[in-house]
XYZ file of C-alpha atoms in Angstrom:
66
model
C 112.614 95.478 94.364
C 109.900 93.542 95.875
C 110.490 89.874 96.971
C 107.013 88.767 95.963
C 107.079 90.049 92.300
C 106.113 89.398 89.667
C 102.449 88.536 90.496
C 99.807 87.944 87.933
C 97.178 90.363 89.361
C 99.815 93.234 89.587
C 102.003 92.678 86.591
C 100.196 90.861 83.776
C 99.346 94.166 81.958
C 102.845 95.676 82.297
C 103.512 97.806 79.244
C 100.057 97.130 77.964
C 100.449 93.335 78.166
C 103.521 93.406 75.828
C 106.143 93.668 78.594
C 107.822 90.904 80.539
C 108.203 91.154 84.370
C 111.203 89.429 85.927
C 111.808 89.165 89.621
C 113.097 86.977 92.483
C 116.469 86.817 90.761
C 118.901 84.800 92.817
C 122.152 82.883 92.218
C 121.987 79.172 91.959
C 124.812 76.595 92.222
C 123.385 74.328 89.461
C 121.838 76.755 86.877
C 123.942 79.898 87.795
C 120.689 81.958 88.133
C 117.032 81.363 89.035
C 114.142 83.814 88.484
C 110.477 84.135 87.961
C 109.233 85.597 84.708
C 105.791 86.688 83.744
C 104.456 87.478 80.272
C 100.936 87.840 79.020
C 100.681 84.696 76.708
C 97.528 85.865 74.936
C 99.148 89.058 73.846
C 102.859 88.482 73.841
C 103.014 84.652 73.322
C 105.184 82.289 75.193
C 108.002 82.245 72.814
C 108.072 85.988 72.485
C 108.043 86.422 76.299
C 110.933 83.952 76.583
C 112.978 85.825 74.037
C 112.379 89.143 75.523
C 113.343 87.770 79.031
C 116.660 86.369 77.603
C 117.429 89.781 75.747
C 116.788 91.704 78.979
C 118.945 89.365 81.063
C 121.704 89.575 78.422
C 121.485 93.478 78.452
C 121.798 93.524 82.288
C 124.866 91.297 82.067
C 123.366 88.144 83.675
C 123.899 86.129 80.420
C 127.447 86.113 79.082
C 129.658 83.862 76.958
C 131.711 81.440 78.934
């Protein structure tokens, strides 16, 4: 992993602009986790990017039922 990712110039066209890049994942005492997410809003849309980010975090085990 790279500590400075995602970056717009390097990651905006990930998966042809339909992918979501998530990086800088770190534990947080208030929100449990913090991260930086990048999605191409003109192709994916903000809501679609947020939904795909949540689905990926759940699949990786970062989002669980309490």
